[in-house]
Amino acid sequence: MDIELQRDPQPLVQDWLSDLNAALEARDLSRLAALFRPDADWRDIVALTGSIETVSDRAAITGRLVEAVAAAGARNFAIDTERSPPRDVERAGEACVESILTFTTAVGTGAGVVRLKRADCRAGEAMAWTLLTSLESLHGHDEETVLAHAEEPAFDRDFHGPNWLDRRQESSRYADRDPTVLIVGGGHAGITAAARLKALGVDALIVDRMARIGDNWRKRYHGLKLHNQKHSNHFPYLPFPKTWPKYIPKDKIANWLESYVETMEIDFWTGTSFTGATWDAGERRWTVELDMDVAGGVHRTLHPRHIVMATSVSGTPNIPEIPSLERFEGTVVHSSRFASGADWKGRPVYVFGTGTSAHDIAQDLHGNGAHVTLVQRSPTLIVNVEPGAQLYDGIYYGKGPTLEDRDLVNASMPLRVMKKAHRILTDQARAHDAPLLDALERVGFRLEFGEDGTGWPLKYRSRGGGYYFNVGASDLVAKGEIGLIQYDDIADFTATGFTMKDGSDRAADLIVLATGYKGQDHLVEQLFGTEIARKVGAIWGFDERTQELRNMWIPTAQPGLWFQGGSFAQCRIYSKYLALQILAAEIHRD
């Protein structure tokens, strides 16, 4: 075997870092270029560029990295000896050495990940395939320092004055101050953002229109569970108990949100509707209008300097224009308002859509004895919940690095490497699922497997849906126990159902529109007006220039307006960077 292939990961990385530091200090572009593969990717999360962006290919990386390092005052790139050591791994089908790094900048400390392909080490001059640089903390404002300053003296007792609970309740009323940050939306996105901000000493208040914390999960359809396992879904600071089931039921999630808010001492106003806000450029703050559903109704006006929209990437029901549906005299309900199939036993029901909600609702209806049929509007990605759907979360399974290290490795995957990895995983999932997929196609179900065969995770990042993790509904469709028709075969709706293009009539008592949700773009125009919506632009989905999700977790073109959303893992990971940027803005406000 080639001697270079036998070298331990540690010295390989150390040699590469020594050359990196020297090249950056000398601003030697040619020497720096030699340290990266021609097809390398560098992803930065706030640390050097002040944003989240990915730069691809050697020539582009070299120039941008030298400029960014100089501007950020970055130096002393080294192996982080406090975290997982350099190791051999396989990423996107490639044997690599992967190492977690540390470095410093003018404003804080950074964390990074470098990957060297083992195949490139034969010549003894390793080249980086991928590099991540991310902001870890701000000087003097790390979480441990903030906590130490916030702690009360151990024996500070005032038996006749307000105790901890009194102070906590009084503080959460915001009677004598405005929150620095107002978070709109009290699901996992808003709560993780608030937890991160509190840990950094930034005053944040969540407002949510639901009557009880967790109701955005508690009030969803009866049989709902998470479709990926708990290992990837933990919250910051407080992981789920080991005794919890792999797939967490909705009510357990709802109760967890409620207990987490209490445990983390997060300020949260329930029954509170955010009705709009205007920006005062001179004062650099918002004027926010809130309606609170308490006895008699209360209106509050607040003046936060930052608003974080955490209303989910799929928060507003999408009810499409369906020609002639108004003729139908039966019940029509969007999936967000569907509770249970118990009332529809023995009755004909049609569920429009073939994504996750559509299949789950159809399975619920079938289990309750309804005669249910799916109406397919577009091709859909189907993958068995095990093992196929879980393959993409493989980094979170098994013994090994801490959750924080796994999150950093997860964040270190640039888009085109992620696509390569996901094509491999999608091919594996399709091979596992071939019998089911063949059976679905035989009954006329139209399948697809994501852009260029990259599977469900990138569909979620692009459009927020369009797939189903099979937990039984697809088997019922394949066997004909849940019916299937194509939307394009419907001619017109009638008072009692609809007529097909072949002339046959279909009776229906209930139509469920599992037609997805509108993105956050919709709410921005509704709540902030057309001018701000136009200034901010599109939210979610990939920006071709930066190769990142648009307007997520970074400053937008509208000062003081931020967006947080995504999966449990995305919110856990990126809430950290969101909070750090808001803290930095506050530190430098004056």
XYZ file of C-alpha atoms in Angstrom:
590
model
C 0.000 0.000 0.000
C 1.149 3.569 -0.724
C 2.946 4.958 2.334
C 0.942 8.210 2.131
C -2.302 6.248 2.361
C -1.110 4.786 5.660
C -0.415 8.126 7.289
C -2.510 8.922 10.329
C -5.194 11.580 9.832
C -3.719 13.923 12.455
C -0.371 14.711 10.760
C -2.040 14.979 7.363
C -4.370 17.671 8.672
C -1.636 19.362 10.682
C 0.623 19.673 7.638
C -2.237 21.081 5.578
C -3.089 23.640 8.260
C 0.530 24.763 8.581
C 0.602 25.465 4.861
C -2.806 27.168 5.046
C -1.750 29.543 7.823
C 1.474 30.409 6.027
C -0.261 31.035 2.698
C -2.940 33.200 4.296
C -0.450 35.223 6.299
C 1.650 35.870 3.176
C -1.466 36.400 1.016
C 0.214 34.009 -1.407
C -2.516 33.088 -3.891
C -0.549 30.467 -5.768
C 0.500 28.693 -2.573
C -3.081 28.847 -1.290
C -4.449 27.488 -4.568
C -2.241 24.417 -4.232
C -4.081 23.549 -0.991
C -7.485 23.102 -2.655
C -8.770 20.660 -5.230
C -9.938 22.199 -8.523
C -13.502 21.163 -7.578
C -13.280 22.237 -3.931
C -16.084 23.954 -2.016
C -15.745 26.426 0.857
C -18.806 27.119 2.973
C -18.790 30.034 5.403
C -21.384 30.547 8.124
C -21.000 34.135 9.332
C -17.392 33.778 10.521
C -15.483 35.336 7.605
C -18.031 36.737 5.150
C -20.661 37.960 7.610
C -23.240 35.836 5.826
C -23.930 32.250 4.832
C -22.486 31.427 1.442
C -20.699 28.715 -0.480
C -17.854 29.396 -2.908
C -16.998 26.675 -5.407
C -13.822 25.807 -7.331
C -10.200 26.536 -6.596
C -9.797 29.881 -8.378
C -12.894 31.456 -6.820
C -12.090 30.119 -3.354
C -8.521 31.391 -3.395
C -9.370 35.037 -4.045
C -12.444 35.150 -1.839
C -10.782 33.373 1.098
C -7.773 35.706 1.187
C -10.041 38.760 1.155
C -12.422 37.365 3.774
C -9.671 36.228 6.144
C -8.049 39.672 5.995
C -11.362 41.484 6.534
C -12.341 39.242 9.463
C -8.902 39.232 11.062
C -8.940 35.427 11.017
C -5.807 33.559 12.102
C -4.418 30.492 13.839
C -6.339 27.767 12.042
C -5.686 24.594 14.040
C -7.069 21.180 14.929
C -9.519 21.603 17.789
C -8.124 19.331 20.489
C -11.272 19.750 22.613
C -13.494 18.107 19.999
C -13.547 14.889 18.001
C -10.075 14.158 16.607
C -9.302 13.873 12.878
C -10.654 10.606 11.506
C -11.166 8.585 8.351
C -14.739 8.707 7.066
C -16.684 8.181 3.881
C -18.619 11.169 2.541
C -20.563 11.142 -0.723
C -18.902 7.872 -1.669
C -15.363 9.213 -1.124
C -12.803 8.077 1.441
C -11.756 11.203 3.352
C -9.845 12.493 6.313
C -12.203 14.791 8.224
C -11.116 17.157 10.973
C -12.803 19.720 13.199
C -10.883 22.998 13.361
C -10.701 26.067 15.535
C -9.550 29.591 14.687
C -9.937 33.139 15.923
C -11.205 36.328 14.301
C -11.305 39.951 15.348
C -14.758 39.465 16.884
C -14.782 35.916 18.142
C -13.781 32.300 17.857
C -14.561 30.064 14.948
C -15.149 26.383 14.308
C -14.524 24.612 11.057
C -14.317 21.305 9.247
C -11.854 20.330 6.538
C -12.018 17.216 4.353
C -9.060 15.804 2.471
C -9.721 13.025 -0.010
C -7.547 10.035 0.803
C -6.894 9.598 -2.915
C -5.241 13.035 -3.012
C -2.812 12.128 -0.252
C -0.819 9.715 -2.424
C 1.431 12.526 -3.617
C 2.060 13.669 -0.073
C 0.523 17.092 -0.669
C -3.046 16.917 0.549
C -5.671 19.166 -0.998
C -8.946 20.211 0.641
C -12.095 18.910 -0.947
C -14.389 20.880 1.366
C -13.822 23.539 3.994
C -16.282 24.961 6.503
C -15.681 28.104 8.548
C -18.338 29.096 11.069
C -18.692 31.548 13.946
C -18.625 29.773 17.281
C -18.801 32.632 19.798
C -18.139 36.348 20.277
C -15.276 37.537 22.462
C -16.553 38.172 25.987
C -20.068 37.024 25.139
C -19.902 33.237 25.071
C -22.732 31.373 26.756
C -20.725 30.401 29.846
C -19.702 34.020 30.465
C -23.278 35.243 30.055
C -24.534 32.584 32.471
C -21.905 33.465 35.072
C -22.921 37.131 34.976
C -26.615 36.241 35.257
C -26.332 33.971 38.280
C -27.529 35.248 41.635
C -25.320 34.996 44.741
C -25.798 31.591 46.344
C -27.032 32.979 49.652
C -28.866 36.077 48.489
C -32.177 35.640 50.322
C -34.944 38.207 50.694
C -37.756 36.499 52.580
C -40.042 39.522 52.363
C -39.358 40.647 48.768
C -40.144 39.075 45.410
C -38.793 35.578 44.891
C -37.665 33.953 41.642
C -41.206 33.241 40.435
C -42.409 36.770 41.212
C -39.522 38.267 39.265
C -40.000 35.815 36.425
C -43.706 36.631 36.033
C -43.137 40.366 36.276
C -40.353 40.298 33.711
C -42.436 38.337 31.196
C -45.167 41.016 31.213
C -42.865 43.582 29.561
C -44.736 46.314 31.401
C -41.734 48.628 31.668
C -39.605 47.723 28.655
C -39.613 46.426 25.108
C -38.019 43.147 24.110
C -34.868 43.476 22.057
C -36.175 40.710 19.802
C -39.770 39.804 19.034
C -40.170 36.264 17.710
C -43.362 35.632 15.754
C -44.343 31.975 15.967
C -44.064 29.621 18.933
C -43.289 26.292 17.297
C -39.902 24.602 17.368
C -38.413 27.316 15.136
C -39.352 30.183 17.429
C -38.576 28.343 20.638
C -35.079 27.252 19.579
C -34.296 30.815 18.473
C -35.482 32.166 21.837
C -33.413 29.605 23.751
C -30.261 30.561 21.841
C -30.864 34.289 22.364
C -31.492 33.838 26.074
C -28.269 31.877 26.456
C -26.450 34.880 24.979
C -28.230 37.370 27.238
C -30.446 38.873 24.522
C -33.973 39.755 25.691
C -36.480 37.946 23.441
C -40.252 37.478 23.548
C -42.254 34.902 21.574
C -45.811 35.675 20.491
C -48.128 33.016 19.120
C -51.831 33.087 18.295
C -52.467 29.599 19.723
C -54.084 29.365 23.151
C -51.486 26.992 24.593
C -47.807 26.380 23.949
C -47.511 23.348 21.673
C -50.957 23.693 20.139
C -49.447 23.974 16.672
C -48.647 20.263 17.113
C -51.333 19.286 19.602
C -54.188 20.325 17.298
C -52.981 18.517 14.199
C -54.461 15.258 12.945
C -54.823 12.431 15.419
C -52.254 9.931 14.177
C -49.376 12.322 13.453
C -45.831 11.376 14.456
C -42.444 12.677 13.386
C -41.234 10.728 10.360
C -37.553 10.831 11.186
C -36.073 9.446 14.357
C -35.468 11.356 17.578
C -31.653 11.236 17.234
C -31.619 14.119 14.751
C -34.448 16.112 16.325
C -33.092 17.132 19.738
C -33.471 20.696 20.996
C -30.519 22.897 22.020
C -29.269 22.322 25.576
C -31.927 19.694 26.417
C -31.943 16.463 24.378
C -34.987 14.226 24.415
C -34.895 11.506 27.095
C -33.316 8.223 25.996
C -36.509 6.450 27.017
C -38.550 8.216 24.330
C -39.757 6.313 21.260
C -37.847 6.557 17.986
C -40.750 8.291 16.240
C -42.217 10.916 18.540
C -46.036 11.393 18.585
C -47.416 14.875 18.027
C -48.815 15.280 21.557
C -45.494 14.294 23.074
C -43.835 16.977 20.946
C -46.499 19.495 22.001
C -45.958 18.780 25.678
C -42.184 18.921 25.207
C -42.444 22.403 23.703
C -44.457 23.520 26.710
C -42.082 22.032 29.266
C -39.019 23.277 27.361
C -40.308 26.853 27.436
C -40.808 26.609 31.179
C -37.473 24.945 31.863
C -35.504 27.362 29.687
C -37.411 30.356 31.138
C -38.476 31.615 27.727
C -40.877 34.567 27.642
C -43.918 33.481 25.643
C -47.283 35.158 25.085
C -49.984 32.754 23.915
C -53.268 33.868 22.358
C -51.444 36.813 20.801
C -51.798 37.769 17.154
C -49.081 39.736 15.380
C -51.127 42.062 13.167
C -48.343 44.052 11.535
C -45.253 46.203 11.999
C -43.623 49.328 10.597
C -39.917 50.197 10.612
C -38.618 53.478 11.987
C -35.324 54.014 10.149
C -34.351 56.950 12.374
C -34.847 55.073 15.649
C -33.839 51.766 14.044
C -36.676 49.925 15.690
C -40.058 48.449 14.848
C -43.516 49.522 15.913
C -45.378 46.241 16.362
C -49.121 45.826 16.863
C -50.363 42.842 18.865
C -53.885 41.686 19.685
C -54.149 39.500 22.778
C -57.071 37.106 23.220
C -57.708 37.695 26.890
C -60.945 38.679 28.598
C -62.228 41.763 26.809
C -59.271 41.791 24.413
C -56.043 43.725 24.927
C -53.999 45.571 22.328
C -50.267 46.030 22.879
C -47.752 48.083 20.936
C -44.093 47.105 21.279
C -40.866 48.537 19.867
C -38.334 45.743 19.379
C -35.172 46.332 17.387
C -35.400 42.922 15.733
C -38.243 40.736 14.511
C -37.641 37.049 13.839
C -40.330 35.474 11.696
C -40.525 31.863 12.864
C -43.878 31.011 11.371
C -42.483 27.908 9.632
C -41.565 27.466 5.992
C -45.042 26.003 5.634
C -47.205 28.068 7.905
C -50.139 29.374 5.847
C -52.502 26.821 4.271
C -52.399 26.816 0.476
C -55.910 26.508 -0.908
C -55.600 26.457 -4.696
C -58.199 27.590 -7.182
C -59.959 24.387 -8.199
C -62.460 25.081 -10.991
C -66.107 24.322 -10.141
C -65.311 23.108 -6.601
C -67.760 25.711 -5.318
C -70.597 23.541 -6.706
C -69.814 20.809 -4.201
C -72.242 20.948 -1.265
C -70.427 18.501 0.965
C -67.647 19.289 3.429
C -64.373 20.758 2.192
C -61.495 21.121 4.650
C -57.785 21.867 4.340
C -55.497 19.243 5.841
C -54.419 21.736 8.533
C -57.955 21.616 9.928
C -58.506 17.881 9.622
C -58.654 16.304 13.084
C -59.751 12.659 12.825
C -61.378 10.185 10.477
C -63.716 8.836 13.167
C -66.734 10.785 11.901
C -66.472 9.465 8.343
C -66.918 5.711 8.780
C -68.546 4.123 5.746
C -68.611 7.409 3.821
C -66.833 8.388 0.585
C -63.894 10.742 1.088
C -61.399 12.156 -1.423
C -58.036 13.503 -0.329
C -56.495 15.874 -2.858
C -52.723 15.562 -2.771
C -50.172 12.786 -2.373
C -47.641 14.253 0.059
C -47.112 13.303 3.673
C -50.265 14.897 5.081
C -52.414 13.410 2.316
C -51.159 9.882 2.930
C -51.377 10.164 6.719
C -54.931 11.498 6.553
C -55.946 8.841 4.030
C -54.529 6.135 6.299
C -56.395 7.591 9.277
C -59.643 7.664 7.305
C -59.120 4.113 6.050
C -58.447 2.890 9.586
C -61.723 4.478 10.689
C -63.678 2.680 7.979
C -64.090 5.482 5.445
C -64.030 4.763 1.713
C -61.059 6.949 0.909
C -59.405 7.812 -2.399
C -56.269 9.848 -3.066
C -56.427 12.363 -5.879
C -52.931 12.762 -7.347
C -52.117 16.196 -8.737
C -48.410 15.765 -9.526
C -45.718 13.060 -9.337
C -44.594 12.333 -5.785
C -41.507 10.885 -4.131
C -42.261 7.809 -2.041
C -39.741 6.249 0.328
C -40.281 3.691 3.075
C -39.785 5.282 6.483
C -37.264 2.523 7.231
C -34.624 2.151 6.132
C -34.787 4.510 3.146
C -35.965 7.765 4.720
C -33.499 7.433 7.595
C -30.434 6.976 5.382
C -30.046 10.737 4.953
C -29.721 11.245 8.725
C -26.971 8.643 9.050
C -24.555 11.089 10.642
C -26.755 11.152 13.772
C -26.848 7.388 14.340
C -24.574 5.207 16.405
C -21.924 5.958 18.974
C -19.285 8.552 18.309
C -19.040 12.349 18.266
C -21.179 14.630 20.417
C -24.370 16.108 18.990
C -22.582 19.464 18.652
C -19.807 17.869 16.590
C -22.322 16.009 14.419
C -24.212 19.255 13.838
C -20.994 20.958 12.742
C -20.210 18.120 10.338
C -23.773 18.284 9.036
C -23.453 22.031 8.434
C -20.120 21.524 6.690
C -21.607 19.767 3.663
C -21.684 22.183 0.692
C -24.579 21.909 -1.718
C -22.965 20.064 -4.586
C -21.326 17.501 -2.288
C -24.677 17.106 -0.558
C -26.306 16.472 -3.938
C -23.746 13.806 -4.761
C -24.276 12.131 -1.382
C -28.034 12.272 -1.715
C -28.003 10.734 -5.194
C -26.123 7.768 -3.742
C -28.532 7.504 -0.809
C -31.578 7.872 -3.060
C -30.354 5.033 -5.277
C -29.946 2.889 -2.166
C -33.433 3.779 -0.959
C -34.948 2.990 -4.364
C -33.262 -0.394 -4.367
C -34.675 -1.146 -0.901
C -38.124 0.042 -1.948
C -38.289 -1.482 -5.434
C -41.148 -3.931 -4.686
C -43.335 -1.152 -3.272
C -42.478 1.325 -6.035
C -43.226 -1.224 -8.748
C -46.573 -2.035 -7.116
C -47.492 1.663 -6.931
C -46.706 2.206 -10.589
C -48.909 -0.762 -11.491
C -51.927 0.981 -9.949
C -51.117 4.212 -11.774
C -49.261 6.163 -9.089
C -46.828 8.642 -10.659
C -43.406 8.637 -9.010
C -40.410 10.948 -9.035
C -37.215 11.075 -6.986
C -36.224 14.703 -6.646
C -34.085 16.930 -8.839
C -31.512 14.756 -10.598
C -32.428 11.891 -8.264
C -31.350 13.678 -5.068
C -34.282 12.501 -2.958
C -36.522 14.098 -0.358
C -34.204 16.373 1.736
C -33.487 18.726 -1.154
C -37.167 18.690 -2.142
C -37.875 19.952 1.362
C -35.264 22.687 1.035
C -36.554 23.677 -2.394
C -40.316 23.547 -1.967
C -41.109 22.312 1.530
C -42.828 19.092 0.459
C -43.655 16.773 -2.407
C -42.806 13.458 -0.747
C -44.153 10.813 1.629
C -42.357 8.570 4.109
C -44.336 5.379 3.860
C -45.650 4.100 7.174
C -48.344 1.972 5.571
C -50.498 4.181 3.368
C -48.529 3.392 0.211
C -49.034 -0.331 0.813
C -52.775 0.304 1.080
C -52.711 2.253 -2.192
C -50.733 -0.497 -3.918
C -53.287 -3.093 -2.740
C -56.243 -0.917 -3.774
C -57.568 -0.517 -0.232
C -57.009 3.223 -0.589
C -58.205 4.316 -4.008
C -56.264 6.429 -6.476
C -57.339 8.721 -9.286
C -55.545 11.454 -11.195
C -56.726 15.032 -10.814
C -56.454 15.573 -14.576
C -59.116 12.894 -15.097
C -61.750 14.958 -13.229
C -64.110 16.896 -15.512
C -66.314 18.937 -13.147
C -67.533 19.048 -9.582
C -71.185 18.552 -8.751
C -73.287 19.103 -5.656
C -72.699 15.517 -4.544
C -69.169 14.888 -5.809
C -67.660 15.136 -9.278
C -67.833 13.774 -12.807
C -64.873 12.092 -14.431
C -63.818 12.747 -18.014
C -64.883 9.205 -18.910
C -68.456 10.192 -17.958
C -68.629 8.326 -14.663
C -69.830 10.018 -11.469
C -68.099 9.940 -8.096
C -70.013 10.604 -4.885
C -68.203 12.354 -2.030
C -69.187 13.451 1.465
C -65.821 14.999 2.357
C -63.015 16.532 0.325
C -59.718 17.096 2.139
C -57.351 19.544 0.458
C -53.891 18.273 1.390
C -52.490 20.901 -0.930
C -49.615 22.178 1.172
C -48.779 25.571 2.577
C -47.715 28.970 1.379
C -44.201 30.088 2.213
C -43.119 32.929 4.455
C -43.126 35.277 1.446
C -46.909 35.348 1.709
C -46.882 36.533 5.320
C -44.247 39.210 4.734
C -46.425 41.101 2.293
C -49.492 40.594 4.456
C -47.862 41.795 7.690
C -45.181 44.242 6.555
C -46.531 45.580 3.285
C -45.598 45.344 -0.374
C -42.527 47.580 -0.171
C -40.778 45.497 2.494
C -41.835 42.253 0.807
C -40.314 43.452 -2.458
C -37.136 44.572 -0.684
C -36.684 41.227 1.094
C -37.507 39.069 -1.916
C -37.912 35.320 -2.001
C -37.597 33.258 1.188
C -36.536 29.589 1.268
C -35.364 27.686 -1.792
C -31.794 27.913 -3.054
C -30.105 31.091 -4.246
C -28.002 30.214 -7.297
C -25.222 32.655 -6.424
C -24.673 31.721 -2.778
C -25.890 28.089 -3.079
C -27.762 28.703 0.186
C -31.367 29.006 1.318
C -32.618 32.484 0.530
C -32.960 34.942 3.430
C -32.741 32.257 6.104
C -30.791 32.964 9.343
C -28.986 36.003 7.891
C -29.622 39.767 7.752
C -32.167 40.550 5.068
C -32.381 43.659 2.918
C -34.817 44.999 5.506
C -32.901 45.998 8.659
C -34.099 44.247 11.788
C -36.023 41.489 9.967
C -34.855 37.878 10.220
C -36.222 34.452 9.319
C -35.905 31.145 11.155
C -37.454 27.886 10.037
C -36.954 24.381 8.746
C -36.666 20.962 10.305
C -35.909 20.341 13.973
C -32.242 19.782 13.113
C -32.006 22.887 10.930
C -33.545 25.033 13.654
C -31.247 23.585 16.300
C -28.150 24.164 14.163
C -28.877 27.543 12.593
C -30.605 29.206 15.549
C -27.111 29.460 17.011
C -25.819 31.543 14.099
C -28.990 33.641 14.001
C -28.588 34.497 17.690
C -24.887 35.311 17.324
C -25.604 37.753 14.507
C -28.340 39.508 16.466
C -26.027 39.743 19.488
C -23.279 41.201 17.285
C -25.727 43.773 15.905
C -26.638 44.784 19.443
C -23.002 45.026 20.551
C -22.170 47.335 17.649
C -25.472 49.228 17.644
C -23.962 52.399 19.064
